[in-house]
Amino acid sequence: MTGNTEWWRTAVIYQIYPRSFADANGDGMGDLAGITSRLPALEQLGIDAIWLSPFYTSPQRDAGYDVADYCDIDPLFGTLADFDVMLTQAHDLGIRVIVDLVPNHTSSEHPWFQAALAAGPGSEERGRYMFREGKGDNGELPPNNWESVFGGGAWTRVTEADGTPGQWYLHLFDTTQPDLDWDNPWVREQFRDILSFWLDRGVDGFRVDVAHGMIKAAGLPDYFPPVEGGSMGGGSATLEPAISTEPPAPAPYWAQDGVHDIYRDWRELLNTYPGDRILAAEAWVDPLSQVAKWVRPDEMHQAFNFAYLETPWNAAALHSVIDASLEAFGAVGAPSTWVLSNHDVVRHASRLALTAENLQGHGIGPKTPGLPDPVVGLRRARAATSLMLALPGSSYLYQGEELGLPEVIDLPDDARQDPTWFRTNHERYGRDGCRVPIPWEANSPSYGFGPSEQSWLPQPTEWADLARDVQIGDPNSTLELYTLALKLRREHNLALGAVEWLDGYGADVAAFRNGDVIVIANTGTEPVDLPGGDILLSSEPLDGRVLPGDTTVWLAA
Ligand code: GLC
């Protein structure tokens, strides 16, 4: 280890969902030139790095997580030259750039898969994917009982070149996302080249998609009890504390030991490059001590803390997940990460006020039970973020949360695009509600998302009031709260600090000292008297030295 000074140990990393961030050419789809144009706004916000969800060549059946060419840009988003401009300008502003790597599966339109279909059973080309013979007298049944994360079965049968029903291929996600066979050295070799391609271009790292899924148990055994299908291994997104101490029996396609060899190999490759380039794991595994395996010193640098994301707004639950996180990641010398929202979950300005269980990935819509009160949701979100940004380690933000955006619940059915919506016959709404293009200017077409009225998902009219230009300079706005929190976080060096819990505020309060800052979060409804010390930040305006419910303050210690 080189000490604790690497940038990623303390970084605030802002997730850009390119489709929905900024649209330069007015086609209703965000693009790289749009991102470049808005980088100064991110510098002003005070983040350290951006992570971009996929912009690669793709038929967009899963919003770009179905990649048809890992080394090119989809024309929807621009060109490699646009990428280079964006990267240079980000670096000039002191912002690092992490790209998304999708190694578990390709698009079914990837030339490798097309070649596999054409080459037929037993070929080298089929050996790059998970093709198997079906069960039953005529191979008419899938090879095992696995279910897709998006709903439905995880196997699709192909028609062979001679027109007869043939082998089946595995897809843990949509039919258009065939899983690669990571036991095949050829696949490993291709990905080393893909990593090098982007490292040579100057990226600062990779967020690795489905980093817990790439190796499947030998023999592809049935999984009992059958997988619910909707969760990526995580649990309830609302009511119950998310940390468990016992590892649940792993599904035969998640968290297999063999994945770690892949990351050791990649780490060696990254180590040959100058600068601190990083790997960040999207690994939905339980408990946190298991997640920490992904960030052992010779593997990845960071892993998303989904246990934290799934923790309800409850002081005791927050206390224990924070302790468990610091302990698990600390035990392997990695920083803890923290995250409350991303492009796969209900935005936390809505999620934290849901009153019925809502499984990760299922999403919410008009018919969902227990829909949130938006005022309560935003208030809790502001308090929850104020708590998160005071924690030591690295935090992830998802575009639009700095504006207090809620989940869009009432998207018209015919606007929805998430494969989950289609694969479950509209039973699960899926993730479109957190992916709506974000508002920049109240009085511009598409609220400044782009130069035209177009927007690939419709924006709610209320979003005019949440536009960036309305919030900037308003001390009570969510944008100014985030900006202040990020500034104070830097000034007080909170990311390199430690959590020292403080008692005496009652069961609904989580309170701790981090260096010279005292953080008090009231997750209940009863007001709590505040101790002395200058108020550095408050998630709601205060009336005297009393902390109302659903509010977090930072005090000078
Ligand atoms: C990851 C992505 C998600 C995508 C899935 C399949 O979970 O975050 O958006 O649908 O992988 O690639």
Coordinates of C-alpha atoms and ligand atoms in Angstrom, one line a residue:
M1 CA 0.0 0.0 0.0
T2 CA 1.2 3.5 -0.7
G3 CA -0.5 5.2 2.3
N4 CA -3.9 6.7 2.4
T5 CA -3.4 9.6 0.0
E6 CA -4.8 8.2 -3.3
W7 CA -7.6 10.3 -4.7
W8 CA -10.2 7.5 -4.7
R9 CA -10.1 7.0 -1.0
T10 CA -11.8 10.4 -0.4
A11 CA -13.4 11.2 -3.8
V12 CA -17.0 12.3 -4.3
I13 CA -17.9 10.6 -7.6
Y14 CA -20.8 11.9 -9.6
Q15 CA -22.7 9.4 -11.8
I16 CA -23.6 10.7 -15.2
Y17 CA -26.3 8.8 -17.0
P18 CA -25.4 10.1 -20.5
R19 CA -28.9 9.7 -22.0
S20 CA -30.4 12.0 -19.4
F21 CA -27.7 14.5 -18.5
A22 CA -27.5 17.0 -21.3
D23 CA -28.4 16.9 -25.0
A24 CA -26.3 19.1 -27.2
N25 CA -27.9 18.2 -30.6
G26 CA -31.5 18.4 -29.6
D27 CA -32.5 14.8 -30.6
G28 CA -33.9 14.2 -27.1
M29 CA -31.0 11.9 -26.0
G30 CA -28.2 13.2 -23.9
D31 CA -24.7 13.1 -25.5
L32 CA -21.0 13.5 -24.9
A33 CA -20.9 17.1 -26.2
G34 CA -23.7 17.9 -23.7
I35 CA -21.7 16.5 -20.9
T36 CA -18.7 18.6 -22.0
S37 CA -20.9 21.7 -22.0
R38 CA -22.0 21.1 -18.4
L39 CA -18.7 20.2 -16.8
P40 CA -18.2 23.7 -15.3
A41 CA -21.5 23.2 -13.4
L42 CA -20.1 20.0 -11.9
E43 CA -16.8 21.8 -11.0
Q44 CA -18.9 24.4 -9.2
L45 CA -20.8 21.7 -7.3
G46 CA -17.4 20.5 -6.1
I47 CA -17.2 16.8 -7.1
D48 CA -13.9 15.1 -7.7
A49 CA -14.8 12.6 -10.5
I50 CA -17.5 11.5 -12.8
W51 CA -18.6 8.0 -13.7
L52 CA -20.3 7.7 -17.0
S53 CA -22.9 4.9 -17.6
P54 CA -22.3 3.3 -21.0
F55 CA -22.0 5.3 -24.2
Y56 CA -20.7 2.5 -26.4
T57 CA -22.1 1.3 -29.6
S58 CA -25.3 -0.5 -28.6
P59 CA -28.8 -1.3 -29.9
Q60 CA -29.9 0.2 -26.5
R61 CA -32.1 -2.7 -25.5
D62 CA -30.9 -2.1 -21.9
A63 CA -30.0 1.6 -22.2
G64 CA -26.5 0.8 -23.4
Y65 CA -25.7 -2.0 -20.9
D66 CA -26.0 -4.2 -24.0
V67 CA -22.7 -3.4 -25.8
A68 CA -22.1 -4.2 -29.4
D69 CA -18.6 -2.6 -29.6
Y70 CA -16.6 -1.9 -26.5
C71 CA -14.2 0.4 -28.2
D72 CA -16.4 2.8 -30.0
I73 CA -19.1 5.4 -29.2
D74 CA -22.7 5.0 -30.2
P75 CA -23.7 7.7 -32.7
L76 CA -26.5 8.6 -30.3
F77 CA -23.8 9.9 -27.9
G78 CA -21.2 11.2 -30.4
T79 CA -17.8 10.0 -31.5
L80 CA -14.5 9.0 -30.0
A81 CA -13.3 12.6 -30.8
D82 CA -16.2 13.9 -28.6
F83 CA -15.1 11.6 -25.9
D84 CA -11.5 12.8 -26.1
V85 CA -12.7 16.5 -25.9
M86 CA -14.8 15.6 -22.9
L87 CA -12.0 13.8 -21.1
T88 CA -9.5 16.6 -21.7
Q89 CA -11.9 19.2 -20.5
A90 CA -12.8 17.2 -17.4
H91 CA -9.1 16.8 -16.6
D92 CA -8.4 20.5 -17.2
L93 CA -11.1 21.2 -14.5
G94 CA -9.5 18.7 -12.1
I95 CA -12.3 16.2 -12.6
R96 CA -11.4 12.5 -13.1
V97 CA -13.3 10.3 -15.4
I98 CA -14.5 6.7 -14.8
V99 CA -16.1 4.7 -17.6
D100 CA -18.5 1.8 -17.3
L101 CA -17.3 -1.6 -18.3
V102 CA -19.9 -4.3 -19.0
P103 CA -18.0 -7.6 -19.0
N104 CA -20.7 -10.1 -17.9
H105 CA -22.5 -10.0 -21.2
T106 CA -22.5 -8.4 -24.6
S107 CA -25.3 -7.3 -26.8
S108 CA -26.8 -10.0 -29.0
E109 CA -25.8 -7.8 -31.9
H110 CA -22.1 -7.9 -30.9
P111 CA -20.1 -9.5 -33.8
W112 CA -18.9 -12.2 -31.3
F113 CA -22.4 -13.3 -30.7
Q114 CA -23.4 -13.1 -34.3
A115 CA -20.4 -15.2 -35.1
A116 CA -21.4 -17.7 -32.4
L117 CA -24.9 -18.0 -33.8
A118 CA -23.6 -18.6 -37.3
A119 CA -20.8 -21.0 -36.3
G120 CA -23.1 -23.6 -34.7
P121 CA -22.9 -26.0 -31.8
G122 CA -19.4 -27.1 -30.6
S123 CA -17.6 -24.2 -32.4
E124 CA -15.0 -22.1 -30.9
E125 CA -17.3 -19.1 -31.4
R126 CA -20.1 -20.7 -29.3
G127 CA -17.5 -21.4 -26.6
R128 CA -17.2 -17.7 -25.9
Y129 CA -20.8 -17.6 -24.6
M130 CA -22.8 -20.0 -22.4
F131 CA -24.5 -22.2 -25.0
R132 CA -25.9 -25.5 -23.7
E133 CA -28.2 -28.3 -25.0
G134 CA -31.7 -28.1 -23.6
K135 CA -33.3 -30.8 -21.4
G136 CA -36.3 -32.9 -22.3
D137 CA -36.7 -35.4 -25.1
N138 CA -35.9 -32.9 -27.8
G139 CA -34.0 -30.3 -25.9
E140 CA -37.2 -28.3 -25.6
L141 CA -36.6 -27.4 -21.9
P142 CA -34.0 -24.9 -20.7
P143 CA -30.8 -26.3 -19.3
N144 CA -31.6 -25.3 -15.7
N145 CA -34.1 -23.3 -13.7
W146 CA -32.3 -20.0 -13.5
E147 CA -34.3 -16.8 -13.8
S148 CA -33.4 -13.5 -15.4
V149 CA -32.9 -10.5 -13.1
F150 CA -35.4 -8.7 -15.3
G151 CA -38.0 -11.4 -14.9
G152 CA -38.7 -14.5 -16.9
G153 CA -36.3 -17.3 -17.7
A154 CA -32.6 -16.9 -18.1
W155 CA -32.3 -19.0 -21.2
T156 CA -33.3 -18.5 -24.8
R157 CA -33.3 -21.2 -27.5
V158 CA -31.8 -20.4 -30.8
T159 CA -32.8 -21.5 -34.2
E160 CA -29.8 -23.2 -36.0
A161 CA -28.7 -22.3 -39.5
D162 CA -30.7 -25.2 -40.9
G163 CA -33.9 -23.9 -39.4
T164 CA -34.3 -26.4 -36.6
P165 CA -34.6 -25.5 -32.9
G166 CA -31.2 -25.7 -31.4
Q167 CA -29.1 -24.9 -28.3
W168 CA -30.0 -22.5 -25.5
Y169 CA -27.9 -19.5 -24.4
L170 CA -27.7 -18.0 -20.9
H171 CA -28.7 -14.4 -20.2
L172 CA -28.9 -13.3 -16.6
F173 CA -30.5 -10.1 -17.9
D174 CA -32.4 -9.5 -21.1
T175 CA -32.5 -12.0 -24.0
T176 CA -30.5 -9.4 -25.9
Q177 CA -27.7 -9.7 -23.3
P178 CA -26.0 -13.1 -23.7
D179 CA -23.6 -14.0 -20.9
L180 CA -19.9 -14.5 -21.9
D181 CA -18.0 -17.6 -20.7
W182 CA -15.3 -16.1 -18.4
D183 CA -13.7 -19.5 -18.0
N184 CA -12.6 -19.1 -21.6
P185 CA -9.1 -17.5 -21.9
W186 CA -10.0 -15.9 -25.2
V187 CA -12.7 -13.8 -23.5
R188 CA -10.2 -12.7 -20.8
E189 CA -7.7 -11.7 -23.5
Q190 CA -10.3 -9.6 -25.3
F191 CA -11.1 -7.7 -22.1
R192 CA -7.5 -7.0 -21.3
D193 CA -7.4 -5.3 -24.7
I194 CA -10.6 -3.4 -24.0
L195 CA -9.2 -2.1 -20.7
S196 CA -6.0 -1.1 -22.3
F197 CA -7.9 0.8 -25.1
W198 CA -9.6 3.0 -22.6
L199 CA -6.6 3.3 -20.2
D200 CA -4.4 4.4 -23.2
R201 CA -7.0 7.1 -23.9
G202 CA -6.5 8.4 -20.4
V203 CA -9.5 7.3 -18.4
D204 CA -9.1 7.2 -14.6
G205 CA -10.8 3.9 -14.1
F206 CA -13.7 1.6 -14.6
R207 CA -17.0 0.9 -12.8
V208 CA -17.4 -2.8 -13.4
D209 CA -21.0 -3.9 -14.2
V210 CA -22.3 -7.0 -12.5
A211 CA -18.9 -7.7 -11.0
H212 CA -20.3 -10.5 -8.9
G213 CA -21.8 -12.4 -11.9
M214 CA -19.1 -13.3 -14.4
I215 CA -18.3 -16.8 -13.2
K216 CA -21.0 -19.5 -12.9
A217 CA -20.8 -22.6 -10.7
A218 CA -19.4 -25.6 -12.5
G219 CA -22.2 -27.7 -14.0
L220 CA -24.7 -24.9 -13.9
P221 CA -26.8 -26.5 -11.2
D222 CA -30.4 -25.6 -10.6
Y223 CA -30.9 -23.0 -7.9
F224 CA -33.3 -23.8 -5.0
P225 CA -35.3 -22.0 -3.8
P226 CA -35.9 -20.5 -7.2
V227 CA -34.7 -17.0 -7.5
E228 CA -37.2 -14.2 -7.1
G229 CA -35.6 -12.6 -10.1
G230 CA -36.0 -9.0 -9.3
S231 CA -33.2 -8.3 -6.9
M232 CA -29.6 -8.4 -7.9
G233 CA -28.8 -10.1 -4.6
G234 CA -29.8 -7.2 -2.5
G235 CA -32.8 -7.2 -0.2
S236 CA -35.7 -5.0 0.6
A237 CA -35.2 -1.4 -0.4
T238 CA -37.2 0.1 2.4
L239 CA -38.3 -1.2 5.7
E240 CA -35.9 -3.6 7.2
P241 CA -32.3 -3.0 8.2
A242 CA -30.2 -4.3 5.3
I243 CA -27.2 -5.7 7.0
S244 CA -27.1 -9.4 7.8
T245 CA -24.2 -11.2 9.4
E246 CA -24.6 -14.7 7.8
P247 CA -23.8 -15.1 4.2
P248 CA -26.9 -16.4 2.5
A249 CA -26.4 -19.4 0.3
P250 CA -25.0 -17.8 -2.9
A251 CA -26.9 -18.4 -6.1
P252 CA -24.8 -20.5 -8.5
Y253 CA -24.3 -17.4 -10.7
W254 CA -23.4 -14.8 -8.1
A255 CA -20.3 -14.3 -6.0
Q256 CA -18.4 -17.4 -7.2
D257 CA -14.8 -17.4 -6.0
G258 CA -13.4 -17.6 -9.5
V259 CA -14.4 -13.9 -10.2
H260 CA -11.5 -12.7 -8.0
D261 CA -8.8 -14.1 -10.4
I262 CA -10.2 -11.8 -13.1
Y263 CA -9.9 -8.7 -10.9
R264 CA -6.4 -9.6 -9.8
D265 CA -5.4 -9.8 -13.4
W266 CA -7.0 -6.5 -14.2
R267 CA -5.3 -4.9 -11.1
E268 CA -2.0 -6.0 -12.4
L269 CA -2.8 -4.4 -15.7
L270 CA -3.9 -1.1 -14.1
N271 CA -0.7 -1.1 -12.0
T272 CA 1.3 -0.8 -15.2
Y273 CA -0.3 2.6 -15.9
P274 CA 0.8 5.9 -14.4
G275 CA -1.6 7.7 -12.0
D276 CA -4.1 6.1 -9.8
R277 CA -6.5 4.3 -12.1
I278 CA -9.3 2.5 -10.3
L279 CA -11.7 -0.4 -10.5
A280 CA -15.0 0.0 -8.7
A281 CA -17.2 -3.1 -8.3
E282 CA -20.9 -3.3 -8.8
A283 CA -21.3 -6.4 -6.7
W284 CA -24.7 -7.0 -5.1
V285 CA -23.6 -9.5 -2.5
D286 CA -24.3 -9.9 1.2
P287 CA -23.1 -9.3 3.9
L288 CA -20.5 -6.4 3.7
S289 CA -17.7 -8.7 4.8
Q290 CA -18.3 -10.6 1.5
V291 CA -18.4 -7.4 -0.5
A292 CA -15.0 -6.5 1.0
K293 CA -13.5 -9.5 -0.9
W294 CA -13.8 -7.4 -4.1
V295 CA -11.5 -4.8 -2.6
R296 CA -8.7 -6.8 -1.1
P297 CA -5.4 -5.1 -1.8
D298 CA -4.6 -6.9 -5.0
E299 CA -8.2 -6.7 -6.4
M300 CA -10.4 -3.7 -7.0
H301 CA -10.1 -0.3 -5.3
Q302 CA -13.8 0.3 -4.4
A303 CA -17.0 -1.5 -4.2
F304 CA -20.4 0.1 -4.0
N305 CA -22.0 -0.1 -0.6
F306 CA -25.5 -1.3 -1.5
A307 CA -26.2 -2.3 2.1
Y308 CA -26.0 1.4 2.9
L309 CA -28.2 2.3 0.0
E310 CA -30.8 -0.2 1.2
T311 CA -30.8 1.0 4.8
P312 CA -34.0 2.7 5.9
W313 CA -34.1 6.1 7.4
N314 CA -33.7 4.9 10.9
A315 CA -31.0 5.9 13.4
A316 CA -30.3 2.4 14.7
A317 CA -30.1 0.8 11.3
L318 CA -27.8 3.6 10.1
H319 CA -25.6 3.3 13.1
S320 CA -25.1 -0.4 12.5
V321 CA -24.6 -0.3 8.7
I322 CA -22.0 2.5 9.1
D323 CA -20.1 0.4 11.7
A324 CA -20.4 -2.7 9.6
S325 CA -19.1 -0.8 6.5
L326 CA -16.2 0.8 8.2
E327 CA -15.2 -2.5 9.8
A328 CA -15.6 -4.7 6.6
F329 CA -13.8 -2.3 4.2
G330 CA -11.3 -1.2 6.9
A331 CA -10.3 -4.9 7.5
V332 CA -8.9 -5.1 3.9
G333 CA -7.4 -1.6 3.8
A334 CA -10.1 -0.2 1.5
P335 CA -12.1 3.0 2.0
S336 CA -15.8 2.5 2.6
T337 CA -18.0 3.9 -0.1
W338 CA -21.5 5.4 0.4
V339 CA -24.3 5.8 -2.0
L340 CA -28.0 6.6 -1.9
S341 CA -29.1 6.7 -5.5
N342 CA -28.2 5.4 -8.9
H343 CA -29.8 4.6 -12.3
D344 CA -31.1 1.2 -11.0
V345 CA -33.0 2.2 -7.8
V346 CA -35.9 4.4 -6.8
R347 CA -34.4 7.9 -6.2
H348 CA -33.8 8.4 -2.5
A349 CA -36.0 11.6 -2.4
S350 CA -38.9 9.1 -3.0
R351 CA -37.5 5.8 -1.7
L352 CA -36.9 7.0 1.9
A353 CA -40.7 7.8 2.2
L354 CA -42.1 4.6 0.7
T355 CA -44.4 3.0 3.2
A356 CA -44.5 -0.5 1.7
E357 CA -41.8 -2.9 0.8
N358 CA -40.4 -2.3 -2.6
L359 CA -37.8 -4.7 -4.0
Q360 CA -34.7 -3.3 -5.7
G361 CA -35.3 -3.0 -9.5
H362 CA -39.0 -3.3 -9.3
G363 CA -39.5 0.5 -9.4
I364 CA -42.7 2.4 -8.6
G365 CA -45.6 3.6 -10.6
P366 CA -49.2 4.8 -10.2
K367 CA -50.4 1.4 -8.9
T368 CA -47.6 0.7 -6.4
P369 CA -48.8 0.4 -2.8
G370 CA -47.3 2.8 -0.2
L371 CA -46.3 5.6 -2.5
P372 CA -44.2 8.3 -0.9
D373 CA -45.3 11.7 0.3
P374 CA -42.9 13.9 -1.8
V375 CA -42.4 16.5 1.0
V376 CA -41.4 13.9 3.5
G377 CA -39.2 12.2 0.9
L378 CA -37.3 15.3 0.0
R379 CA -36.8 16.3 3.6
R380 CA -35.4 12.8 4.4
A381 CA -33.3 12.8 1.3
R382 CA -31.7 16.1 2.3
A383 CA -31.1 14.8 5.8
A384 CA -29.7 11.5 4.6
T385 CA -27.3 13.1 2.1
S386 CA -26.1 15.5 4.8
L387 CA -25.3 12.5 7.0
M388 CA -23.7 10.6 4.1
L389 CA -21.4 13.4 3.1
A390 CA -20.0 13.7 6.6
L391 CA -18.8 10.0 6.6
P392 CA -15.1 9.0 6.0
G393 CA -14.4 7.4 2.6
S394 CA -15.7 8.0 -0.9
S395 CA -19.3 8.9 -1.8
Y396 CA -21.2 8.4 -5.0
L397 CA -23.9 10.9 -6.1
Y398 CA -26.4 10.2 -8.9
Q399 CA -27.1 13.1 -11.4
G400 CA -30.1 15.1 -10.3
E401 CA -30.1 14.2 -6.6
E402 CA -28.3 17.5 -6.0
L403 CA -31.5 19.1 -7.3
G404 CA -33.7 17.0 -5.0
L405 CA -35.3 15.2 -7.9
P406 CA -37.9 12.6 -7.0
E407 CA -38.7 9.4 -8.8
V408 CA -41.1 10.1 -11.7
I409 CA -44.0 7.9 -10.8
D410 CA -46.6 8.7 -13.4
L411 CA -44.7 8.1 -16.6
P412 CA -47.1 7.1 -19.3
D413 CA -47.1 3.3 -19.9
D414 CA -46.2 3.8 -23.5
A415 CA -43.1 5.9 -22.6
R416 CA -41.5 3.2 -20.4
Q417 CA -38.5 1.5 -21.9
D418 CA -36.9 -0.6 -19.2
P419 CA -36.8 -4.3 -20.2
T420 CA -38.1 -5.2 -16.7
W421 CA -41.4 -3.5 -17.7
F422 CA -41.7 -5.7 -20.7
R423 CA -40.3 -9.0 -19.3
T424 CA -42.8 -8.9 -16.4
N425 CA -45.8 -8.1 -18.5
H426 CA -46.0 -4.7 -16.9
E427 CA -46.0 -6.1 -13.4
R428 CA -42.8 -4.4 -12.4
Y429 CA -42.5 -0.7 -13.5
G430 CA -38.7 -1.0 -13.6
R431 CA -36.2 1.8 -13.5
D432 CA -37.3 4.5 -16.0
G433 CA -38.6 6.7 -13.2
C434 CA -35.1 7.5 -12.0
R435 CA -33.8 8.1 -15.5
V436 CA -35.8 11.0 -16.7
P437 CA -33.7 13.8 -18.3
I438 CA -32.7 16.4 -15.6
P439 CA -33.7 20.1 -15.6
W440 CA -31.1 22.8 -15.9
E441 CA -33.1 26.0 -16.8
A442 CA -36.7 26.6 -15.8
N443 CA -37.6 28.6 -18.9
S444 CA -35.9 26.7 -21.6
P445 CA -37.3 23.9 -23.8
S446 CA -36.9 20.5 -22.1
Y447 CA -35.9 22.6 -19.0
G448 CA -32.4 23.1 -20.5
F449 CA -31.7 19.4 -21.0
G450 CA -31.3 20.2 -24.7
P451 CA -32.0 22.9 -27.3
S452 CA -35.3 21.3 -28.3
E453 CA -38.5 20.2 -26.6
Q454 CA -37.5 16.6 -27.1
S455 CA -36.6 14.3 -24.2
W456 CA -36.5 10.5 -24.5
L457 CA -38.6 10.2 -21.4
P458 CA -41.1 13.0 -20.6
Q459 CA -40.2 15.4 -17.9
P460 CA -42.8 16.4 -15.3
T461 CA -43.9 20.0 -15.5
E462 CA -43.1 20.5 -11.8
W463 CA -39.5 20.1 -12.7
A464 CA -39.3 23.7 -13.8
D465 CA -39.2 24.6 -10.1
L466 CA -36.3 22.2 -9.5
A467 CA -34.1 23.4 -12.4
R468 CA -30.6 24.2 -11.5
D469 CA -30.9 27.9 -12.4
V470 CA -33.8 28.3 -10.0
Q471 CA -31.8 26.7 -7.2
I472 CA -28.5 28.3 -7.6
G473 CA -28.0 31.1 -5.1
D474 CA -31.0 30.2 -3.0
P475 CA -29.5 29.2 0.4
N476 CA -32.4 26.9 1.1
S477 CA -32.2 24.9 -2.1
T478 CA -31.0 21.4 -2.3
L479 CA -28.3 22.4 -4.8
E480 CA -26.8 24.8 -2.3
L481 CA -27.1 22.3 0.5
Y482 CA -25.0 19.8 -1.6
T483 CA -22.5 22.5 -2.6
L484 CA -22.0 23.6 1.0
A485 CA -21.7 20.0 2.2
L486 CA -19.0 19.2 -0.4
K487 CA -17.1 22.4 0.4
L488 CA -17.2 21.7 4.2
R489 CA -16.3 18.1 3.7
R490 CA -13.1 19.2 1.9
E491 CA -12.3 22.0 4.4
H492 CA -12.7 19.7 7.4
N493 CA -11.1 16.7 5.8
L494 CA -14.0 14.5 6.7
A495 CA -13.2 11.9 4.1
L496 CA -10.0 11.0 5.9
G497 CA -11.6 11.1 9.4
A498 CA -13.2 8.6 11.7
V499 CA -16.6 8.1 13.2
E500 CA -16.9 8.5 17.0
W501 CA -20.4 7.9 18.0
L502 CA -22.1 10.2 20.5
D503 CA -24.9 9.0 22.8
G504 CA -27.6 10.8 24.7
Y505 CA -29.9 12.2 21.9
G506 CA -32.4 9.4 22.0
A507 CA -33.2 6.3 20.0
D508 CA -34.2 8.2 16.8
V509 CA -31.0 10.1 16.6
A510 CA -27.7 9.1 15.0
A511 CA -24.9 11.4 16.2
F512 CA -21.2 11.2 15.8
R513 CA -18.0 13.3 15.8
N514 CA -15.8 13.2 12.7
G515 CA -12.7 15.3 13.5
D516 CA -13.8 18.8 14.3
V517 CA -17.4 18.3 13.1
I518 CA -20.3 17.0 15.1
V519 CA -23.1 15.5 13.0
I520 CA -26.5 15.0 14.4
A521 CA -29.3 13.3 12.4
N522 CA -32.8 13.1 13.7
T523 CA -34.6 10.3 11.9
G524 CA -37.7 10.6 14.1
T525 CA -40.5 13.1 14.5
E526 CA -39.7 14.5 18.0
P527 CA -37.5 17.7 18.1
V528 CA -34.2 17.3 19.9
D529 CA -32.2 20.0 21.7
L530 CA -28.9 20.8 20.1
P531 CA -25.7 21.2 22.1
G532 CA -23.4 24.2 21.7
G533 CA -21.1 24.8 18.7
D534 CA -21.5 26.9 15.5
I535 CA -24.0 25.5 13.1
L536 CA -22.0 24.7 9.9
L537 CA -24.8 23.1 7.9
S538 CA -28.4 22.2 8.4
S539 CA -30.5 20.2 6.0
E540 CA -33.6 22.3 7.0
P541 CA -33.8 25.9 8.3
L542 CA -33.7 25.8 12.1
D543 CA -35.8 27.7 14.6
G544 CA -33.4 28.2 17.5
R545 CA -31.2 25.4 18.8
V546 CA -33.7 22.7 18.2
L547 CA -33.3 19.9 15.7
P548 CA -36.7 19.0 14.2
G549 CA -37.5 15.5 12.8
D550 CA -36.0 14.3 9.5
T551 CA -33.2 16.9 9.8
T552 CA -29.4 16.6 10.0
V553 CA -27.0 19.3 11.3
W554 CA -23.2 19.7 11.3
L555 CA -21.9 21.6 14.3
A556 CA -18.3 22.9 14.9
A557 CA -17.0 20.6 17.7
Ligands
GLC1 C1 -26.1 -3.4 -13.9 C2 -26.5 -2.0 -14.4 C3 -27.9 -2.1 -14.9 C4 -28.0 -3.1 -16.0 C5 -27.5 -4.5 -15.6 C6 -27.2 -5.3 -16.7 O1 -26.8 -3.8 -12.8 O2 -26.3 -1.1 -13.4 O3 -28.4 -0.9 -15.3 O4 -29.3 -3.3 -16.4 O5 -26.2 -4.3 -14.9 O6 -26.1 -4.9 -17.4

